[in-house]
Amino acid sequence: MSVLPIVAVGHPILREPTRVISHDELQTPTVQKLIADMIETMRQADGAGIAANQVGSNLRIAVAEVRNNPRYPYKPPIPLTVFVNPVLTAVDDEVVEINEGCLSVPNLRGNVHRNVSVRVRYLDREGNNRDEIKRGLTAGTFQHECDHLDGRLFLDRVTDPGTFTTWEQFEQHHRAAFVERITEFVDRIGS
Ligand code: ZN
Protein backbone atom coordinates (compact mmCIF):
# COMPACT_ATOMS: atom_id res chain seq x y z
CA MET A 1 0.00 0.00 0.00
CA SER A 2 1.13 3.51 -0.60
CA VAL A 3 0.02 6.99 0.36
CA LEU A 4 -1.17 8.88 -2.69
CA PRO A 5 -0.97 12.64 -3.28
CA ILE A 6 -4.30 14.39 -2.62
CA VAL A 7 -5.36 16.90 -5.25
CA ALA A 8 -6.58 20.32 -4.12
CA VAL A 9 -9.53 22.46 -5.16
CA GLY A 10 -8.86 23.85 -8.60
CA HIS A 11 -7.85 20.48 -10.07
CA PRO A 12 -10.41 19.70 -12.80
CA ILE A 13 -10.83 16.06 -11.73
CA LEU A 14 -12.61 17.22 -8.57
CA ARG A 15 -15.30 18.77 -10.78
CA GLU A 16 -15.92 15.75 -13.00
CA PRO A 17 -18.52 13.12 -12.10
CA THR A 18 -16.82 9.77 -11.57
CA ARG A 19 -17.48 6.62 -13.60
CA VAL A 20 -19.51 3.66 -12.38
CA ILE A 21 -17.41 0.49 -12.45
CA SER A 22 -18.40 -3.06 -13.25
CA HIS A 23 -18.32 -5.96 -10.81
CA ASP A 24 -15.46 -7.51 -12.84
CA GLU A 25 -13.44 -4.32 -12.87
CA LEU A 26 -13.82 -4.06 -9.09
CA GLN A 27 -12.06 -7.43 -8.69
CA THR A 28 -8.98 -6.42 -10.68
CA PRO A 29 -5.68 -6.00 -8.83
CA THR A 30 -5.47 -2.43 -10.11
CA VAL A 31 -8.76 -1.39 -8.53
CA GLN A 32 -8.15 -3.38 -5.33
CA LYS A 33 -4.77 -1.66 -4.99
CA LEU A 34 -6.40 1.73 -5.55
CA ILE A 35 -8.83 0.96 -2.71
CA ALA A 36 -5.98 -0.11 -0.39
CA ASP A 37 -4.06 3.05 -1.25
CA MET A 38 -7.13 5.24 -0.66
CA ILE A 39 -7.54 3.72 2.82
CA GLU A 40 -3.87 4.31 3.57
CA THR A 41 -4.06 7.88 2.27
CA MET A 42 -7.22 8.68 4.28
CA ARG A 43 -5.65 7.33 7.47
CA GLN A 44 -2.34 9.12 6.96
CA ALA A 45 -4.15 12.44 6.41
CA ASP A 46 -6.54 11.93 9.36
CA GLY A 47 -9.49 12.22 6.98
CA ALA A 48 -12.95 10.86 7.81
CA GLY A 49 -13.27 9.78 4.20
CA ILE A 50 -11.75 10.12 0.77
CA ALA A 51 -13.11 9.81 -2.75
CA ALA A 52 -11.20 8.37 -5.72
CA ASN A 53 -11.10 11.66 -7.61
CA GLN A 54 -9.28 13.23 -4.65
CA VAL A 55 -6.35 10.94 -5.47
CA GLY A 56 -6.61 11.41 -9.23
CA SER A 57 -8.82 8.46 -10.24
CA ASN A 58 -12.15 8.89 -12.02
CA LEU A 59 -13.75 5.72 -10.59
CA ARG A 60 -16.91 5.87 -8.47
CA ILE A 61 -15.29 4.62 -5.26
CA ALA A 62 -15.00 6.21 -1.82
CA VAL A 63 -13.91 5.09 1.62
CA ALA A 64 -14.82 6.31 5.10
CA GLU A 65 -13.59 5.57 8.60
CA VAL A 66 -13.67 7.43 11.91
CA ARG A 67 -11.73 6.21 14.95
CA ASN A 68 -10.81 8.89 17.51
CA ASN A 69 -10.12 11.30 14.66
CA PRO A 70 -8.01 14.31 15.77
CA ARG A 71 -9.42 16.44 12.92
CA TYR A 72 -13.01 15.66 13.94
CA PRO A 73 -12.98 14.50 17.59
CA TYR A 74 -16.78 14.98 17.92
CA LYS A 75 -17.62 12.51 15.14
CA PRO A 76 -19.07 9.16 16.18
CA PRO A 77 -17.02 6.15 15.03
CA ILE A 78 -17.52 4.85 11.50
CA PRO A 79 -16.19 1.35 10.82
CA LEU A 80 -14.00 1.19 7.72
CA THR A 81 -16.41 1.30 4.79
CA VAL A 82 -15.51 0.96 1.11
CA PHE A 83 -18.40 2.12 -1.04
CA VAL A 84 -18.40 1.48 -4.76
CA ASN A 85 -21.00 2.96 -7.14
CA PRO A 86 -22.96 4.48 -4.24
CA VAL A 87 -26.50 5.75 -4.77
CA LEU A 88 -27.61 8.03 -1.98
CA THR A 89 -31.17 9.16 -1.27
CA ALA A 90 -32.65 11.24 1.54
CA VAL A 91 -34.95 9.32 3.91
CA ASP A 92 -36.88 12.44 4.99
CA ASP A 93 -36.58 16.23 4.98
CA GLU A 94 -34.79 16.71 8.30
CA VAL A 95 -31.50 18.58 7.94
CA VAL A 96 -28.72 19.62 10.29
CA GLU A 97 -26.12 22.36 9.88
CA ILE A 98 -22.63 20.86 10.05
CA ASN A 99 -19.28 22.62 9.97
CA GLU A 100 -17.22 20.70 7.42
CA GLY A 101 -13.69 20.58 6.14
CA CYS A 102 -12.13 18.65 3.28
CA LEU A 103 -8.71 17.18 2.53
CA SER A 104 -8.89 18.82 -0.91
CA VAL A 105 -9.67 22.27 0.50
CA PRO A 106 -6.66 23.13 2.63
CA ASN A 107 -7.24 25.15 5.78
CA LEU A 108 -10.87 26.11 5.23
CA ARG A 109 -14.08 25.06 6.91
CA GLY A 110 -17.66 26.18 6.45
CA ASN A 111 -21.24 25.37 7.42
CA VAL A 112 -23.42 23.20 5.18
CA HIS A 113 -26.87 21.70 5.58
CA ARG A 114 -26.96 17.91 5.39
CA ASN A 115 -29.79 15.43 5.53
CA VAL A 116 -29.98 13.73 8.91
CA SER A 117 -30.98 10.34 7.49
CA VAL A 118 -29.90 8.92 4.15
CA ARG A 119 -30.14 5.57 2.44
CA VAL A 120 -26.95 4.41 0.72
CA ARG A 121 -26.91 1.55 -1.74
CA TYR A 122 -23.47 0.45 -2.90
CA LEU A 123 -21.13 -2.43 -3.58
CA ASP A 124 -18.59 -3.24 -0.91
CA ARG A 125 -14.98 -4.04 -1.65
CA GLU A 126 -15.83 -7.65 -2.50
CA GLY A 127 -18.72 -6.65 -4.76
CA ASN A 128 -21.56 -7.51 -2.36
CA ASN A 129 -24.70 -5.39 -2.56
CA ARG A 130 -25.25 -3.20 0.49
CA ASP A 131 -28.31 -1.17 1.40
CA GLU A 132 -27.93 0.82 4.60
CA ILE A 133 -29.38 3.77 6.48
CA LYS A 134 -26.87 6.32 7.80
CA ARG A 135 -27.79 8.94 10.36
CA GLY A 136 -26.41 12.13 11.84
CA LEU A 137 -22.79 13.13 11.31
CA THR A 138 -22.13 9.75 9.72
CA ALA A 139 -24.84 10.55 7.15
CA GLY A 140 -23.06 13.88 6.62
CA THR A 141 -19.78 12.10 5.88
CA PHE A 142 -21.44 9.84 3.31
CA GLN A 143 -23.12 12.85 1.66
CA HIS A 144 -19.76 14.67 1.54
CA GLU A 145 -18.04 11.71 -0.15
CA CYS A 146 -20.89 11.05 -2.60
CA ASP A 147 -20.78 14.76 -3.49
CA HIS A 148 -17.11 14.31 -4.41
CA LEU A 149 -18.04 11.41 -6.69
CA ASP A 150 -20.57 13.71 -8.41
CA GLY A 151 -17.96 16.45 -8.88
CA ARG A 152 -19.18 18.62 -6.00
CA LEU A 153 -17.32 20.10 -3.06
CA PHE A 154 -18.67 21.24 0.32
CA LEU A 155 -17.81 24.77 -0.82
CA ASP A 156 -20.75 24.59 -3.26
CA ARG A 157 -23.17 23.92 -0.40
CA VAL A 158 -22.08 26.70 1.95
CA THR A 159 -25.10 29.01 1.88
CA ASP A 160 -23.59 31.62 4.22
CA PRO A 161 -20.03 32.56 3.18
CA GLY A 162 -19.79 34.30 6.55
CA THR A 163 -19.27 30.84 8.07
CA PHE A 164 -15.98 30.25 6.22
CA THR A 165 -13.12 29.94 8.68
CA THR A 166 -9.56 28.68 8.74
CA TRP A 167 -8.91 25.73 11.03
CA GLU A 168 -7.00 27.98 13.43
CA GLN A 169 -9.84 30.52 13.64
CA PHE A 170 -12.34 27.68 14.00
CA GLU A 171 -10.39 26.42 17.03
CA GLN A 172 -10.27 29.89 18.57
CA HIS A 173 -13.74 31.24 17.87
CA HIS A 174 -16.22 28.61 16.71
CA ARG A 175 -15.25 25.16 17.86
CA ALA A 176 -16.68 25.27 21.40
CA ALA A 177 -20.16 26.40 20.30
CA PHE A 178 -20.24 24.00 17.35
CA VAL A 179 -19.09 21.01 19.38
CA GLU A 180 -21.65 21.76 22.10
CA ARG A 181 -24.49 22.00 19.55
CA ILE A 182 -23.43 18.97 17.54
CA THR A 183 -22.79 16.83 20.64
CA GLU A 184 -26.35 17.54 21.80
CA PHE A 185 -27.52 16.58 18.32
CA VAL A 186 -25.52 13.34 18.27
CA ASP A 187 -26.82 12.43 21.74
CA ARG A 188 -30.39 13.15 20.64
CA ILE A 189 -30.37 11.06 17.48
CA GLY A 190 -28.21 8.37 19.03
CA SER A 191 -25.72 7.65 16.28
ZN1 ZN B 1 -13.78 16.17 0.94
Tab-separated table of C-alpha atoms and ligand atoms in Angstrom:
chain	number	residue	atom	x	y	z
A	1	MET	CA	0.000	0.000	0.000
A	2	SER	CA	1.131	3.511	-0.603
A	3	VAL	CA	0.017	6.987	0.359
A	4	LEU	CA	-1.173	8.884	-2.689
A	5	PRO	CA	-0.968	12.640	-3.276
A	6	ILE	CA	-4.297	14.392	-2.616
A	7	VAL	CA	-5.356	16.903	-5.249
A	8	ALA	CA	-6.575	20.325	-4.122
A	9	VAL	CA	-9.527	22.463	-5.157
A	10	GLY	CA	-8.859	23.850	-8.605
A	11	HIS	CA	-7.846	20.481	-10.066
A	12	PRO	CA	-10.407	19.704	-12.798
A	13	ILE	CA	-10.830	16.056	-11.731
A	14	LEU	CA	-12.611	17.223	-8.565
A	15	ARG	CA	-15.297	18.770	-10.783
A	16	GLU	CA	-15.917	15.753	-13.004
A	17	PRO	CA	-18.519	13.119	-12.101
A	18	THR	CA	-16.819	9.769	-11.573
A	19	ARG	CA	-17.478	6.624	-13.597
A	20	VAL	CA	-19.508	3.658	-12.379
A	21	ILE	CA	-17.406	0.494	-12.454
A	22	SER	CA	-18.397	-3.064	-13.246
A	23	HIS	CA	-18.324	-5.961	-10.815
A	24	ASP	CA	-15.462	-7.513	-12.838
A	25	GLU	CA	-13.437	-4.318	-12.865
A	26	LEU	CA	-13.821	-4.060	-9.092
A	27	GLN	CA	-12.065	-7.431	-8.693
A	28	THR	CA	-8.981	-6.419	-10.684
A	29	PRO	CA	-5.679	-5.998	-8.826
A	30	THR	CA	-5.468	-2.428	-10.108
A	31	VAL	CA	-8.760	-1.393	-8.528
A	32	GLN	CA	-8.146	-3.375	-5.329
A	33	LYS	CA	-4.766	-1.661	-4.990
A	34	LEU	CA	-6.400	1.731	-5.554
A	35	ILE	CA	-8.829	0.958	-2.709
A	36	ALA	CA	-5.984	-0.114	-0.392
A	37	ASP	CA	-4.058	3.049	-1.254
A	38	MET	CA	-7.134	5.238	-0.659
A	39	ILE	CA	-7.536	3.716	2.817
A	40	GLU	CA	-3.868	4.312	3.571
A	41	THR	CA	-4.058	7.884	2.268
A	42	MET	CA	-7.215	8.682	4.280
A	43	ARG	CA	-5.646	7.331	7.470
A	44	GLN	CA	-2.340	9.116	6.956
A	45	ALA	CA	-4.151	12.442	6.406
A	46	ASP	CA	-6.543	11.927	9.365
A	47	GLY	CA	-9.486	12.217	6.978
A	48	ALA	CA	-12.947	10.858	7.810
A	49	GLY	CA	-13.268	9.776	4.197
A	50	ILE	CA	-11.748	10.120	0.768
A	51	ALA	CA	-13.110	9.808	-2.754
A	52	ALA	CA	-11.200	8.371	-5.720
A	53	ASN	CA	-11.103	11.661	-7.611
A	54	GLN	CA	-9.284	13.229	-4.651
A	55	VAL	CA	-6.350	10.936	-5.470
A	56	GLY	CA	-6.608	11.410	-9.234
A	57	SER	CA	-8.822	8.462	-10.238
A	58	ASN	CA	-12.152	8.888	-12.022
A	59	LEU	CA	-13.749	5.721	-10.592
A	60	ARG	CA	-16.913	5.866	-8.471
A	61	ILE	CA	-15.290	4.619	-5.264
A	62	ALA	CA	-15.002	6.210	-1.823
A	63	VAL	CA	-13.908	5.092	1.616
A	64	ALA	CA	-14.823	6.313	5.098
A	65	GLU	CA	-13.594	5.572	8.595
A	66	VAL	CA	-13.670	7.430	11.910
A	67	ARG	CA	-11.729	6.213	14.946
A	68	ASN	CA	-10.812	8.893	17.506
A	69	ASN	CA	-10.117	11.303	14.664
A	70	PRO	CA	-8.015	14.312	15.768
A	71	ARG	CA	-9.418	16.439	12.924
A	72	TYR	CA	-13.007	15.656	13.936
A	73	PRO	CA	-12.984	14.498	17.588
A	74	TYR	CA	-16.778	14.983	17.919
A	75	LYS	CA	-17.619	12.512	15.137
A	76	PRO	CA	-19.071	9.159	16.182
A	77	PRO	CA	-17.017	6.153	15.028
A	78	ILE	CA	-17.518	4.847	11.495
A	79	PRO	CA	-16.194	1.349	10.821
A	80	LEU	CA	-14.000	1.188	7.716
A	81	THR	CA	-16.410	1.303	4.787
A	82	VAL	CA	-15.509	0.958	1.115
A	83	PHE	CA	-18.399	2.121	-1.039
A	84	VAL	CA	-18.395	1.475	-4.762
A	85	ASN	CA	-21.000	2.960	-7.139
A	86	PRO	CA	-22.963	4.478	-4.237
A	87	VAL	CA	-26.503	5.752	-4.769
A	88	LEU	CA	-27.608	8.030	-1.980
A	89	THR	CA	-31.170	9.162	-1.268
A	90	ALA	CA	-32.654	11.240	1.543
A	91	VAL	CA	-34.953	9.325	3.907
A	92	ASP	CA	-36.877	12.443	4.990
A	93	ASP	CA	-36.578	16.232	4.982
A	94	GLU	CA	-34.791	16.712	8.297
A	95	VAL	CA	-31.499	18.585	7.938
A	96	VAL	CA	-28.718	19.617	10.293
A	97	GLU	CA	-26.122	22.359	9.878
A	98	ILE	CA	-22.633	20.855	10.047
A	99	ASN	CA	-19.283	22.618	9.972
A	100	GLU	CA	-17.220	20.702	7.417
A	101	GLY	CA	-13.688	20.584	6.139
A	102	CYS	CA	-12.130	18.645	3.277
A	103	LEU	CA	-8.708	17.182	2.531
A	104	SER	CA	-8.887	18.815	-0.911
A	105	VAL	CA	-9.672	22.273	0.496
A	106	PRO	CA	-6.656	23.129	2.628
A	107	ASN	CA	-7.244	25.148	5.780
A	108	LEU	CA	-10.866	26.114	5.228
A	109	ARG	CA	-14.079	25.061	6.914
A	110	GLY	CA	-17.662	26.178	6.449
A	111	ASN	CA	-21.237	25.368	7.416
A	112	VAL	CA	-23.416	23.202	5.179
A	113	HIS	CA	-26.868	21.702	5.575
A	114	ARG	CA	-26.956	17.914	5.390
A	115	ASN	CA	-29.789	15.432	5.527
A	116	VAL	CA	-29.980	13.731	8.907
A	117	SER	CA	-30.980	10.341	7.487
A	118	VAL	CA	-29.904	8.919	4.153
A	119	ARG	CA	-30.137	5.569	2.438
A	120	VAL	CA	-26.948	4.411	0.720
A	121	ARG	CA	-26.912	1.548	-1.737
A	122	TYR	CA	-23.474	0.447	-2.895
A	123	LEU	CA	-21.130	-2.427	-3.581
A	124	ASP	CA	-18.595	-3.237	-0.910
A	125	ARG	CA	-14.977	-4.044	-1.653
A	126	GLU	CA	-15.830	-7.648	-2.501
A	127	GLY	CA	-18.722	-6.648	-4.757
A	128	ASN	CA	-21.559	-7.511	-2.362
A	129	ASN	CA	-24.703	-5.391	-2.562
A	130	ARG	CA	-25.247	-3.203	0.487
A	131	ASP	CA	-28.308	-1.173	1.400
A	132	GLU	CA	-27.926	0.823	4.599
A	133	ILE	CA	-29.379	3.774	6.477
A	134	LYS	CA	-26.866	6.317	7.795
A	135	ARG	CA	-27.788	8.937	10.362
A	136	GLY	CA	-26.405	12.130	11.838
A	137	LEU	CA	-22.787	13.134	11.313
A	138	THR	CA	-22.135	9.745	9.716
A	139	ALA	CA	-24.837	10.547	7.148
A	140	GLY	CA	-23.061	13.878	6.618
A	141	THR	CA	-19.782	12.101	5.881
A	142	PHE	CA	-21.439	9.836	3.308
A	143	GLN	CA	-23.115	12.845	1.657
A	144	HIS	CA	-19.758	14.670	1.543
A	145	GLU	CA	-18.038	11.713	-0.145
A	146	CYS	CA	-20.889	11.049	-2.601
A	147	ASP	CA	-20.784	14.761	-3.492
A	148	HIS	CA	-17.112	14.307	-4.409
A	149	LEU	CA	-18.045	11.408	-6.685
A	150	ASP	CA	-20.573	13.709	-8.406
A	151	GLY	CA	-17.963	16.448	-8.881
A	152	ARG	CA	-19.178	18.622	-6.004
A	153	LEU	CA	-17.323	20.101	-3.057
A	154	PHE	CA	-18.670	21.238	0.318
A	155	LEU	CA	-17.807	24.769	-0.818
A	156	ASP	CA	-20.746	24.585	-3.256
A	157	ARG	CA	-23.167	23.924	-0.403
A	158	VAL	CA	-22.083	26.699	1.947
A	159	THR	CA	-25.098	29.010	1.877
A	160	ASP	CA	-23.595	31.618	4.223
A	161	PRO	CA	-20.035	32.559	3.179
A	162	GLY	CA	-19.788	34.302	6.552
A	163	THR	CA	-19.271	30.836	8.071
A	164	PHE	CA	-15.983	30.249	6.223
A	165	THR	CA	-13.120	29.940	8.676
A	166	THR	CA	-9.559	28.679	8.736
A	167	TRP	CA	-8.915	25.728	11.026
A	168	GLU	CA	-7.003	27.979	13.430
A	169	GLN	CA	-9.843	30.515	13.643
A	170	PHE	CA	-12.343	27.685	14.005
A	171	GLU	CA	-10.391	26.421	17.028
A	172	GLN	CA	-10.269	29.890	18.567
A	173	HIS	CA	-13.738	31.244	17.865
A	174	HIS	CA	-16.217	28.615	16.712
A	175	ARG	CA	-15.249	25.156	17.862
A	176	ALA	CA	-16.679	25.274	21.398
A	177	ALA	CA	-20.163	26.395	20.300
A	178	PHE	CA	-20.235	24.002	17.352
A	179	VAL	CA	-19.089	21.006	19.378
A	180	GLU	CA	-21.654	21.757	22.098
A	181	ARG	CA	-24.486	22.003	19.555
A	182	ILE	CA	-23.428	18.973	17.541
A	183	THR	CA	-22.788	16.828	20.636
A	184	GLU	CA	-26.347	17.542	21.795
A	185	PHE	CA	-27.523	16.585	18.320
A	186	VAL	CA	-25.522	13.340	18.267
A	187	ASP	CA	-26.824	12.426	21.742
A	188	ARG	CA	-30.387	13.154	20.639
A	189	ILE	CA	-30.370	11.063	17.482
A	190	GLY	CA	-28.210	8.373	19.028
A	191	SER	CA	-25.719	7.651	16.277
B	1	ZN	ZN	-13.781	16.169	0.936
